[in-house]
Amino acid sequence: MARRPTIKDIARRAGVSQSAVSFALNDRPGVSQDTRARIRRVAEELGWQPNSAARALSGERAGAVGLVLARPAHTLGVESFFLQLVSGIQEVLSTARTALLFQVVEDVDAECAVYHRWWAERRVDGVLVVDPRTGDPRPALLAKLGLPAVTVGEPGPPAAPPVHTVPPPLSSVRADDAGAMARILEHLHGLGHRRIVHIAGLPGLAHTVRRMESLRAQAQRHGLGPDHVRSVVTDYSDAQGAAATRRVLAEPPPAHTDS
């Protein structure tokens, strides 16, 4: 196994002390510009890279962002959203020489345990949180840990109101789930449709709830009840989505329905 180059190797080849190498590679004063340039050139020639674990322990950046998915593993390969999401994240992080630490777990409790471990080990500089949920325990936990986070989607209501202080809100990248669903139903209603079924995702996700609630509210504004407009939840897999669609299409039409 090849040995990784060290600061000692750089100092020996550059003809300087190890402390001078440390100053140069960490952008600290104590060496001249010529010496700094020579040390960095030698480091590049040797293929030296900083030890991210050691830098994290010293209080510097870990150089990694974490992403945990609490989803059934069999749904990830068939849901193109996550493949595109991970690809887009990696494309941006790679330009900043930041790694993506990715893990799949069974449920939210396991996801929270991963956040605890990553925070204790200083493995990541922050996390990306997906699938905001109703009664979501993650925002309060991340605020308590002081672990920077960005949610993909609008956060749902917290699991319980904080006792003493209100945790700072997480940054988020969101879409107008309610508005989009309202416009979809408005369009279908305008085309004359009065039997509308929404094949939805996991029922505990905040965006699923917002979409379903928006669908019902818009239907009520047009005088359509649950016999005309409803949602059917699935696990987001193509198999469950197809099965739910077949069941809906096989149902006999209710009596006295316009279309």
XYZ file of N, CA and C in Angstrom:
777
model
N 0.841 -1.186 0.000
C 0.000 0.000 0.000
C 0.883 1.245 0.000
N 0.587 2.170 -0.875
C 1.381 3.393 -0.966
C 1.225 4.231 0.297
N 2.302 4.852 0.732
C 2.262 5.693 1.927
C 1.856 7.104 1.538
N 0.951 7.665 2.312
C 0.504 9.027 2.055
C 1.599 10.019 2.439
N 1.836 11.021 1.610
C 2.850 12.028 1.959
C 2.405 12.822 3.183
N 3.373 13.237 3.991
C 3.097 13.974 5.218
C 3.758 15.342 5.177
N 3.443 16.148 6.193
C 4.091 17.455 6.329
C 5.601 17.295 6.477
N 6.021 16.226 7.130
C 7.451 15.970 7.302
C 8.127 15.756 5.945
N 7.451 15.036 5.037
C 8.001 14.815 3.697
C 8.133 16.128 2.931
N 7.126 16.979 3.059
C 7.152 18.268 2.370
C 8.295 19.126 2.911
N 8.453 19.151 4.240
C 9.512 19.952 4.867
C 10.893 19.479 4.417
N 11.065 18.166 4.334
C 12.379 17.629 3.941
C 12.711 18.039 2.505
N 11.746 17.896 1.581
C 12.033 18.222 0.182
C 12.170 19.728 -0.028
N 11.383 20.532 0.712
C 11.444 21.988 0.522
C 12.594 22.618 1.299
N 13.221 21.858 2.195
C 14.337 22.379 2.969
C 13.912 23.384 4.017
N 12.740 23.146 4.641
C 12.237 24.051 5.679
C 11.789 23.223 6.871
N 11.393 23.916 7.926
C 10.899 23.223 9.110
C 9.444 22.785 8.910
N 9.003 21.848 9.736
C 7.620 21.392 9.664
C 6.649 22.513 10.053
N 7.073 23.373 10.979
C 6.191 24.487 11.368
C 6.011 25.452 10.201
N 7.064 25.644 9.410
C 6.943 26.518 8.235
C 5.953 25.931 7.235
N 5.991 24.618 7.068
C 5.039 23.960 6.167
C 3.619 24.160 6.677
N 3.437 24.004 7.981
C 2.103 24.181 8.566
C 1.597 25.605 8.342
N 2.465 26.593 8.545
C 2.082 27.988 8.327
C 1.673 28.209 6.864
N 2.458 27.663 5.954
C 2.204 27.897 4.527
C 0.914 27.239 4.062
N 0.696 26.013 4.483
C -0.470 25.271 3.995
C -1.768 25.708 4.661
N -1.673 26.369 5.797
C -2.874 26.826 6.506
C -3.077 28.341 6.401
N -2.335 28.972 5.450
C -2.483 30.411 5.201
C -2.267 31.248 6.461
N -1.252 30.893 7.224
C -0.937 31.646 8.432
C 0.360 32.430 8.230
N 0.505 33.563 8.927
C 1.752 34.325 8.814
C 2.911 33.555 9.441
N 4.118 33.951 9.060
C 5.298 33.304 9.635
C 6.285 32.835 8.596
N 5.901 32.887 7.303
C 6.820 32.517 6.221
C 6.688 33.557 5.108
N 7.731 33.708 4.338
C 7.700 34.667 3.237
C 6.847 34.137 2.092
N 6.498 35.016 1.173
C 5.681 34.614 0.038
C 6.420 33.610 -0.844
N 7.725 33.802 -1.027
C 8.506 32.869 -1.845
C 8.526 31.480 -1.205
N 8.732 31.446 0.117
C 8.762 30.157 0.813
C 7.394 29.484 0.770
N 6.355 30.281 0.953
C 4.985 29.742 0.914
C 4.708 29.111 -0.454
N 5.104 29.824 -1.522
C 4.875 29.313 -2.869
C 5.658 28.028 -3.102
N 6.924 27.978 -2.612
C 7.739 26.783 -2.799
C 7.146 25.591 -2.059
N 6.690 25.820 -0.845
C 6.100 24.736 -0.048
C 4.838 24.190 -0.722
N 4.013 25.084 -1.213
C 2.780 24.633 -1.873
C 3.086 23.889 -3.168
N 4.122 24.306 -3.866
C 4.500 23.614 -5.097
C 4.980 22.202 -4.773
N 5.789 22.067 -3.722
C 6.268 20.748 -3.315
C 5.098 19.871 -2.862
N 4.165 20.456 -2.114
C 3.002 19.693 -1.647
C 2.198 19.147 -2.824
N 2.057 19.970 -3.859
C 1.325 19.536 -5.048
C 2.081 18.435 -5.780
N 3.392 18.559 -5.863
C 4.192 17.542 -6.537
C 4.100 16.192 -5.821
N 4.059 16.233 -4.496
C 3.980 14.997 -3.715
C 2.565 14.426 -3.649
N 1.559 15.215 -4.083
C 0.173 14.754 -4.011
C -0.394 14.808 -2.615
N 0.110 15.759 -1.813
C -0.368 15.875 -0.431
C -1.761 16.471 -0.383
N -2.608 15.955 0.506
C -3.927 16.506 0.774
C -4.107 16.591 2.290
N -4.837 17.607 2.769
C -5.032 17.722 4.207
C -5.856 16.563 4.755
N -5.573 16.172 5.968
C -6.325 15.130 6.662
C -7.613 15.751 7.188
N -8.732 15.415 6.564
C -9.990 16.066 6.932
C -10.402 15.748 8.365
N -10.121 14.517 8.823
C -10.489 14.166 10.200
C -9.689 14.987 11.202
N -8.390 15.128 10.945
C -7.549 15.900 11.860
C -7.950 17.378 11.857
N -8.281 17.905 10.682
C -8.681 19.306 10.596
C -9.995 19.533 11.337
N -10.908 18.573 11.244
C -12.181 18.708 11.943
C -11.971 18.719 13.445
N -11.072 17.849 13.929
C -10.804 17.801 15.372
C -10.163 19.091 15.867
N -9.473 19.799 14.992
C -8.842 21.051 15.405
C -9.771 22.253 15.235
N -11.025 21.966 14.868
C -11.993 23.049 14.756
C -12.157 23.607 13.360
N -11.433 23.060 12.381
C -11.556 23.523 11.011
C -12.688 22.767 10.314
N -12.965 23.153 9.068
C -14.037 22.524 8.318
C -13.731 21.050 8.064
N -14.808 20.249 8.072
C -14.646 18.838 7.755
C -14.555 18.612 6.255
N -15.028 19.574 5.476
C -14.976 19.440 4.025
C -16.000 18.472 3.476
N -17.118 18.292 4.204
C -18.150 17.354 3.756
C -19.528 17.853 4.176
N -20.522 17.532 3.360
C -21.920 17.821 3.655
C -22.653 16.485 3.723
N -23.534 16.330 4.695
C -24.220 15.059 4.894
C -25.619 15.041 4.307
N -26.028 13.874 3.827
C -27.385 13.654 3.326
C -27.830 12.269 3.783
N -28.914 12.224 4.558
C -29.466 10.957 5.042
C -30.863 10.790 4.467
N -31.138 9.617 3.911
C -32.460 9.326 3.374
C -33.116 8.260 4.231
N -34.222 8.613 4.860
C -35.007 7.644 5.625
C -36.148 7.177 4.731
N -35.814 6.310 3.836
C -36.766 5.813 2.847
C -36.562 4.316 2.657
N -37.595 3.581 2.261
C -37.365 2.181 1.881
C -36.335 2.114 0.754
N -35.313 1.325 0.929
C -34.213 1.300 -0.030
C -34.683 0.943 -1.434
N -35.731 0.099 -1.553
C -36.160 -0.345 -2.881
C -36.815 0.763 -3.683
N -37.210 1.870 -3.010
C -37.862 2.958 -3.742
C -36.859 3.931 -4.348
N -35.608 3.894 -3.907
C -34.646 4.909 -4.346
C -34.240 4.731 -5.802
N -34.088 3.499 -6.229
C -33.643 3.267 -7.595
C -34.687 3.579 -8.643
N -35.962 3.602 -8.244
C -37.019 3.828 -9.234
C -37.550 5.252 -9.186
N -37.141 6.019 -8.202
C -37.627 7.397 -8.097
C -36.561 8.338 -8.651
N -36.811 8.881 -9.811
C -35.803 9.677 -10.506
C -35.464 10.960 -9.754
N -36.378 11.434 -8.896
C -36.120 12.688 -8.181
C -34.836 12.608 -7.378
N -34.639 11.517 -6.637
C -33.468 11.426 -5.774
C -32.189 11.257 -6.574
N -32.268 10.558 -7.697
C -31.084 10.429 -8.539
C -30.671 11.801 -9.072
N -31.649 12.598 -9.490
C -31.355 13.937 -9.985
C -30.887 14.847 -8.849
N -31.487 14.696 -7.675
C -31.097 15.517 -6.527
C -29.642 15.260 -6.142
N -29.283 13.999 -5.976
C -27.911 13.658 -5.582
C -26.921 14.102 -6.654
N -27.294 13.918 -7.913
C -26.418 14.345 -9.003
C -26.197 15.852 -8.981
N -27.271 16.613 -8.770
C -27.138 18.071 -8.713
C -26.330 18.536 -7.522
N -26.549 17.904 -6.360
C -25.785 18.263 -5.162
C -24.298 18.013 -5.386
N -23.999 16.826 -5.920
C -22.599 16.467 -6.126
C -21.929 17.388 -7.139
N -22.666 17.795 -8.163
C -22.104 18.683 -9.182
C -21.673 20.012 -8.567
N -22.485 20.549 -7.659
C -22.155 21.821 -7.024
C -21.035 21.647 -5.999
N -21.123 20.606 -5.178
C -20.120 20.414 -4.127
C -18.734 20.142 -4.699
N -18.680 19.448 -5.826
C -17.378 19.095 -6.390
C -16.586 20.329 -6.800
N -17.274 21.385 -7.202
C -16.559 22.603 -7.592
C -15.920 23.273 -6.376
N -16.445 23.012 -5.196
C -15.894 23.570 -3.963
C -15.012 22.557 -3.230
N -14.721 21.433 -3.898
C -13.893 20.370 -3.307
C -14.467 19.932 -1.959
N -15.796 19.802 -1.937
C -16.500 19.357 -0.740
C -17.148 18.015 -1.034
N -16.989 17.074 -0.121
C -17.522 15.731 -0.321
C -18.982 15.655 0.116
N -19.695 14.686 -0.443
C -21.059 14.386 -0.026
C -21.042 13.074 0.740
N -21.403 13.121 2.024
C -21.475 11.923 2.854
C -22.933 11.464 2.850
N -23.186 10.300 2.259
C -24.544 9.849 1.965
C -24.839 8.558 2.710
N -26.045 8.485 3.320
C -26.410 7.271 4.038
C -27.919 7.055 3.931
N -28.320 5.792 3.776
C -29.732 5.406 3.736
C -30.059 4.662 5.024
N -31.153 5.054 5.684
C -31.565 4.420 6.940
C -33.036 4.028 6.850
N -33.500 3.292 7.863
C -34.850 2.751 7.825
C -35.930 3.765 8.198
N -35.625 4.655 9.162
C -36.668 5.562 9.638
C -36.040 6.833 10.188
N -36.909 7.746 10.636
C -36.437 9.045 11.107
C -35.630 8.920 12.394
N -35.988 7.987 13.258
C -35.207 7.793 14.488
C -33.759 7.431 14.152
N -33.592 6.557 13.175
C -32.243 6.188 12.751
C -31.540 7.376 12.106
N -32.286 8.202 11.385
C -31.698 9.397 10.773
C -31.193 10.354 11.854
N -31.988 10.551 12.901
C -31.562 11.425 13.999
C -30.311 10.873 14.681
N -30.215 9.559 14.795
C -29.033 8.949 15.400
C -27.789 9.216 14.549
N -27.952 9.207 13.228
C -26.825 9.513 12.337
C -26.376 10.955 12.538
N -27.339 11.880 12.657
C -26.974 13.278 12.895
C -26.192 13.422 14.194
N -26.621 12.736 15.237
C -25.894 12.769 16.520
C -24.456 12.299 16.324
N -24.290 11.195 15.619
C -22.949 10.631 15.441
C -22.076 11.538 14.591
N -22.628 12.037 13.498
C -21.851 12.937 12.638
C -21.440 14.194 13.390
N -22.353 14.717 14.188
C -22.031 15.930 14.965
C -20.927 15.624 15.985
N -21.044 14.513 16.697
C -20.047 14.163 17.719
C -18.682 13.897 17.093
N -18.674 13.293 15.920
C -17.413 12.960 15.257
C -16.891 14.079 14.365
N -17.647 15.177 14.263
C -17.285 16.305 13.396
C -17.064 15.836 11.963
N -17.955 14.983 11.518
C -17.798 14.395 10.190
C -18.254 15.331 9.075
N -19.204 16.222 9.365
C -19.760 17.083 8.319
C -19.820 18.520 8.813
N -19.823 19.442 7.854
C -19.986 20.863 8.173
C -21.455 21.259 8.239
N -22.330 20.458 7.661
C -23.761 20.722 7.657
C -24.470 19.573 6.971
N -25.792 19.620 6.971
C -26.565 18.537 6.370
C -27.666 19.104 5.488
N -28.068 18.297 4.523
C -29.234 18.573 3.702
C -30.344 17.643 4.176
N -31.497 18.196 4.493
C -32.606 17.425 5.064
C -33.714 17.318 4.026
N -34.084 16.106 3.681
C -35.133 15.892 2.690
C -36.370 15.302 3.359
N -37.460 15.281 2.617
C -38.724 14.712 3.092
C -39.190 15.330 4.412
N -39.380 16.662 4.477
C -39.956 17.243 5.693
C -41.271 16.548 6.050
N -41.499 16.345 7.330
C -42.632 15.546 7.786
C -43.525 16.324 8.737
N -44.720 15.821 8.911
C -45.581 16.345 9.964
C -45.065 15.802 11.293
N -45.044 16.651 12.326
C -44.483 16.230 13.603
C -43.022 15.876 13.489
N -42.276 16.681 12.751
C -40.883 16.365 12.414
C -39.957 16.673 13.591
N -39.213 15.679 14.115
C -38.307 15.937 15.230
C -36.952 16.496 14.805
N -36.651 16.502 13.514
C -35.302 16.829 13.056
C -34.933 18.310 13.209
N -35.823 19.269 12.895
C -35.407 20.674 13.045
C -34.966 21.024 14.458
N -35.721 20.575 15.459
C -35.350 20.876 16.848
C -34.026 20.217 17.212
N -33.812 18.992 16.754
C -32.557 18.297 17.051
C -31.372 19.022 16.432
N -31.489 19.392 15.168
C -30.383 20.065 14.484
C -30.087 21.419 15.108
N -31.153 22.124 15.535
C -30.953 23.410 16.208
C -30.242 23.207 17.548
N -30.618 22.159 18.264
C -29.978 21.855 19.548
C -28.500 21.519 19.365
N -28.191 20.762 18.324
C -26.804 20.391 18.058
C -25.990 21.547 17.486
N -26.684 22.535 16.924
C -25.983 23.626 16.261
C -25.387 23.186 14.939
N -26.011 22.186 14.323
C -25.519 21.655 13.049
C -26.242 22.369 11.912
N -25.537 23.151 11.079
C -26.195 23.874 9.993
C -26.948 22.914 9.069
N -28.133 23.343 8.618
C -28.956 22.459 7.796
C -29.789 23.267 6.811
N -30.055 22.653 5.682
C -30.963 23.204 4.676
C -31.965 22.114 4.342
N -33.254 22.429 4.402
C -34.267 21.454 4.050
C -34.632 21.590 2.580
N -34.823 20.453 1.947
C -35.313 20.421 0.573
C -36.818 20.226 0.667
N -37.549 21.316 0.574
C -38.987 21.307 0.816
C -39.314 22.121 2.053
N -40.543 22.570 2.122
C -40.956 23.402 3.260
C -41.139 22.537 4.494
N -40.510 22.898 5.625
C -40.649 22.085 6.842
C -42.093 21.995 7.299
N -42.430 20.854 7.883
C -43.751 20.683 8.466
C -43.768 21.179 9.897
N -44.911 21.070 10.569
C -44.984 21.494 11.971
C -44.085 20.630 12.834
N -43.529 21.191 13.934
C -42.610 20.414 14.781
C -43.324 19.307 15.528
N -42.525 18.352 16.013
C -43.093 17.238 16.762
C -43.745 17.708 18.054
N -43.168 18.718 18.684
C -43.721 19.267 19.924
C -43.208 20.685 20.077
N -44.011 21.582 20.673
C -43.537 22.955 20.846
C -42.363 22.996 21.804
N -41.345 23.826 21.532
C -40.195 23.922 22.432
C -40.616 24.444 23.797
N -39.916 23.974 24.817
C -40.287 24.322 26.180
C -39.843 25.733 26.542
N -38.597 26.093 26.224
C -38.052 27.374 26.663
C -37.842 28.345 25.511
N -37.129 27.918 24.515
C -36.800 28.827 23.429
C -37.277 28.265 22.099
N -37.471 29.129 21.148
C -37.879 28.715 19.814
C -36.632 28.497 18.976
N -36.425 27.279 18.449
C -35.231 27.040 17.620
C -35.260 27.919 16.377
N -34.112 28.382 15.930
C -34.091 29.198 14.714
C -34.590 28.389 13.532
N -35.330 29.010 12.614
C -35.836 28.273 11.463
C -34.699 27.804 10.570
N -34.897 26.654 9.945
C -33.901 26.145 9.021
C -34.036 26.848 7.685
N -32.922 27.002 6.987
C -32.995 27.466 5.612
C -33.653 26.375 4.781
N -34.330 26.758 3.721
C -35.019 25.751 2.918
C -35.087 26.161 1.459
N -35.149 25.151 0.614
C -35.429 25.321 -0.814
C -36.777 24.665 -1.029
N -37.744 25.430 -1.474
C -39.104 24.897 -1.482
C -39.839 25.198 -2.776
N -40.897 24.426 -2.997
C -41.811 24.658 -4.110
C -43.199 24.932 -3.527
N -44.052 25.567 -4.309
C -45.409 25.892 -3.856
C -46.301 24.679 -4.084
N -46.246 23.715 -3.157
C -47.019 22.478 -3.309
C -48.522 22.754 -3.356
N -49.001 23.586 -2.426
C -50.438 23.860 -2.365
C -50.905 24.593 -3.615
N -50.142 25.592 -4.042
C -50.523 26.358 -5.217
C -50.539 25.513 -6.476
N -49.544 24.638 -6.614
C -49.473 23.775 -7.790
C -50.674 22.840 -7.847
N -51.035 22.242 -6.711
C -52.166 21.323 -6.697
C -53.474 22.050 -6.988
N -53.608 23.274 -6.451
C -54.819 24.054 -6.717
C -54.961 24.362 -8.201
N -53.850 24.689 -8.844
C -53.902 24.999 -10.277
C -54.219 23.753 -11.111
N -53.708 22.601 -10.676
C -54.001 21.357 -11.394
C -55.490 21.053 -11.339
N -56.078 21.144 -10.154
C -57.502 20.840 -10.049
C -58.334 21.870 -10.808
N -57.932 23.130 -10.747
C -58.644 24.172 -11.476
C -58.632 23.884 -12.979
N -57.493 23.419 -13.475
C -57.382 23.103 -14.906
C -58.281 21.927 -15.281
N -58.230 20.859 -14.481
C -59.055 19.692 -14.782
C -60.542 20.018 -14.682
N -60.882 20.815 -13.688
C -62.288 21.212 -13.537
C -62.731 22.044 -14.732
N -61.860 22.898 -15.204
C -62.190 23.713 -16.364
C -62.394 22.893 -17.623
N -61.761 21.723 -17.700
C -61.946 20.823 -18.846
C -63.215 19.989 -18.726
N -63.908 20.123 -17.599
C -65.166 19.410 -17.423
C -65.076 18.158 -16.588
N -63.922 17.842 -16.035
C -63.769 16.623 -15.240
C -64.336 16.826 -13.834
N -65.086 15.819 -13.365
C -65.662 15.889 -12.025
C -65.286 14.688 -11.171
N -64.580 13.725 -11.711
C -64.044 12.606 -10.931
C -62.530 12.666 -11.050
N -61.885 13.077 -9.987
C -60.435 13.301 -10.013
C -59.798 12.541 -8.859
N -58.797 11.734 -9.160
C -58.081 10.987 -8.134
C -56.604 11.384 -8.184
N -56.078 11.712 -7.042
C -54.676 12.113 -6.892
C -53.898 10.907 -6.359
N -52.966 10.355 -7.163
C -52.089 9.280 -6.689
C -50.938 9.956 -5.951
N -50.990 9.883 -4.633
C -50.075 10.647 -3.784
C -48.909 9.778 -3.318
N -48.037 10.411 -2.524
C -46.864 9.724 -1.996
C -47.084 9.264 -0.570
N -45.999 9.236 0.196
C -46.053 8.783 1.587
C -46.898 9.738 2.425
N -47.844 9.233 3.207
C -48.791 10.107 3.898
C -48.196 10.959 5.005
N -47.038 10.577 5.565
C -46.464 11.348 6.659
C -45.597 12.511 6.224
N -45.361 12.661 4.911
C -44.509 13.742 4.431
C -45.292 15.044 4.364
N -44.629 16.137 4.738
C -45.312 17.427 4.815
C -45.854 17.860 3.457
N -45.086 17.637 2.381
C -45.565 18.095 1.075
C -46.734 17.246 0.585
N -46.771 15.952 0.968
C -47.925 15.126 0.620
C -49.175 15.653 1.297
N -49.061 15.998 2.567
C -50.199 16.530 3.314
C -50.667 17.848 2.720
N -49.729 18.749 2.390
C -50.116 20.036 1.812
C -50.841 19.851 0.478
N -50.359 18.944 -0.343
C -50.999 18.709 -1.636
C -52.401 18.147 -1.466
N -52.560 17.190 -0.564
C -53.872 16.599 -0.348
C -54.853 17.623 0.221
N -54.394 18.419 1.181
C -55.264 19.443 1.763
C -55.653 20.493 0.728
N -54.714 20.890 -0.122
C -55.012 21.865 -1.161
C -56.011 21.304 -2.166
N -55.865 20.028 -2.509
C -56.802 19.387 -3.428
C -58.213 19.402 -2.868
N -58.352 19.037 -1.589
C -59.685 19.018 -0.969
C -60.285 20.416 -0.893
N -59.453 21.393 -0.508
C -59.959 22.756 -0.375
C -60.431 23.302 -1.719
N -59.648 23.054 -2.765
C -60.034 23.545 -4.091
C -61.283 22.824 -4.597
N -61.385 21.542 -4.290
C -62.576 20.790 -4.691
C -63.819 21.336 -4.009
N -63.709 21.639 -2.716
C -64.855 22.186 -1.987
C -65.308 23.517 -2.556
N -64.365 24.329 -3.031
C -64.740 25.613 -3.627
C -65.577 25.428 -4.894
N -65.429 24.272 -5.519
C -66.214 23.976 -6.717
C -67.399 23.063 -6.408
N -67.662 22.850 -5.129
C -68.800 22.022 -4.751
C -68.589 20.537 -4.955
N -67.338 20.100 -4.979
C -67.020 18.690 -5.178
C -66.627 18.058 -3.847
N -67.288 16.975 -3.493
C -67.000 16.295 -2.239
C -66.051 15.131 -2.418
N -65.853 14.333 -1.354
C -64.910 13.210 -1.406
C -65.312 12.118 -2.394
N -66.580 12.068 -2.810
C -66.979 11.092 -3.818
C -66.467 11.476 -5.202
N -66.120 12.747 -5.369
C -65.657 13.227 -6.664
C -64.131 13.399 -6.716
N -63.556 13.885 -5.640
C -62.120 14.187 -5.628
C -61.501 13.560 -4.380
N -60.462 12.767 -4.560
C -59.803 12.119 -3.413
C -58.341 11.834 -3.748
N -57.604 11.457 -2.702
C -56.190 11.117 -2.834
C -55.973 9.679 -2.406
N -55.051 9.004 -3.063
C -54.659 7.640 -2.719
C -53.156 7.645 -2.468
N -52.743 7.268 -1.261
C -51.328 7.342 -0.907
C -50.601 6.077 -1.343
N -49.312 6.233 -1.654
C -48.429 5.123 -2.017
C -47.067 5.370 -1.374
N -46.114 4.468 -1.657
C -44.760 4.641 -1.108
C -43.824 5.296 -2.114
N -44.374 5.882 -3.177
C -43.606 6.557 -4.234
C -42.964 5.595 -5.220
N -43.085 4.292 -5.012
C -42.497 3.359 -5.966
C -43.399 3.262 -7.190
N -42.790 2.898 -8.335
C -43.597 2.754 -9.542
C -44.582 1.601 -9.419
N -44.217 0.553 -8.662
C -45.103 -0.595 -8.508
C -46.385 -0.206 -7.779
N -46.239 0.491 -6.636
C -47.432 0.903 -5.905
C -48.231 1.949 -6.670
N -47.544 2.852 -7.358
C -48.248 3.860 -8.133
C -49.068 3.240 -9.247
N -48.474 2.271 -9.940
C -49.193 1.596 -11.022
C -50.364 0.790 -10.483
N -50.154 0.079 -9.354
C -51.228 -0.726 -8.779
C -52.392 0.160 -8.326
N -52.076 1.291 -7.702
C -53.138 2.202 -7.258
C -53.909 2.766 -8.453
N -53.195 3.091 -9.514
C -53.843 3.625 -10.708
C -54.768 2.586 -11.336
N -54.324 1.325 -11.397
C -55.169 0.268 -11.959
C -56.438 0.077 -11.131
N -56.287 0.116 -9.802
C -57.469 -0.055 -8.944
C -58.478 1.064 -9.184
N -57.965 2.287 -9.294
C -58.855 3.426 -9.492
C -59.575 3.322 -10.831
N -58.850 2.961 -11.880
C -59.455 2.873 -13.212
C -60.456 1.733 -13.314
N -60.291 0.704 -12.464
C -61.202 -0.442 -12.499
C -62.476 -0.205 -11.692
N -62.520 0.865 -10.913
C -63.699 1.137 -10.094
C -64.884 1.533 -10.973
N -66.072 1.070 -10.618
C -67.248 1.495 -11.379
C -67.549 2.966 -11.095
N -68.044 3.690 -12.082
C -68.361 5.106 -11.845
C -69.521 5.238 -10.875
N -69.442 6.208 -9.956
C -70.572 6.411 -9.038
C -71.786 6.940 -9.782
N -72.928 6.741 -9.184
C -74.172 7.200 -9.815
C -74.235 8.729 -9.820
N -74.878 9.281 -10.859
C -75.130 10.727 -10.961
C -73.819 11.517 -10.978
N -72.820 11.051 -11.735
C -71.570 11.775 -11.872
C -71.509 12.413 -13.246
N -71.093 13.667 -13.307
C -71.083 14.385 -14.579
C -70.095 13.776 -15.566
N -68.817 13.558 -15.134
C -67.816 12.999 -16.040
C -66.655 12.438 -15.247
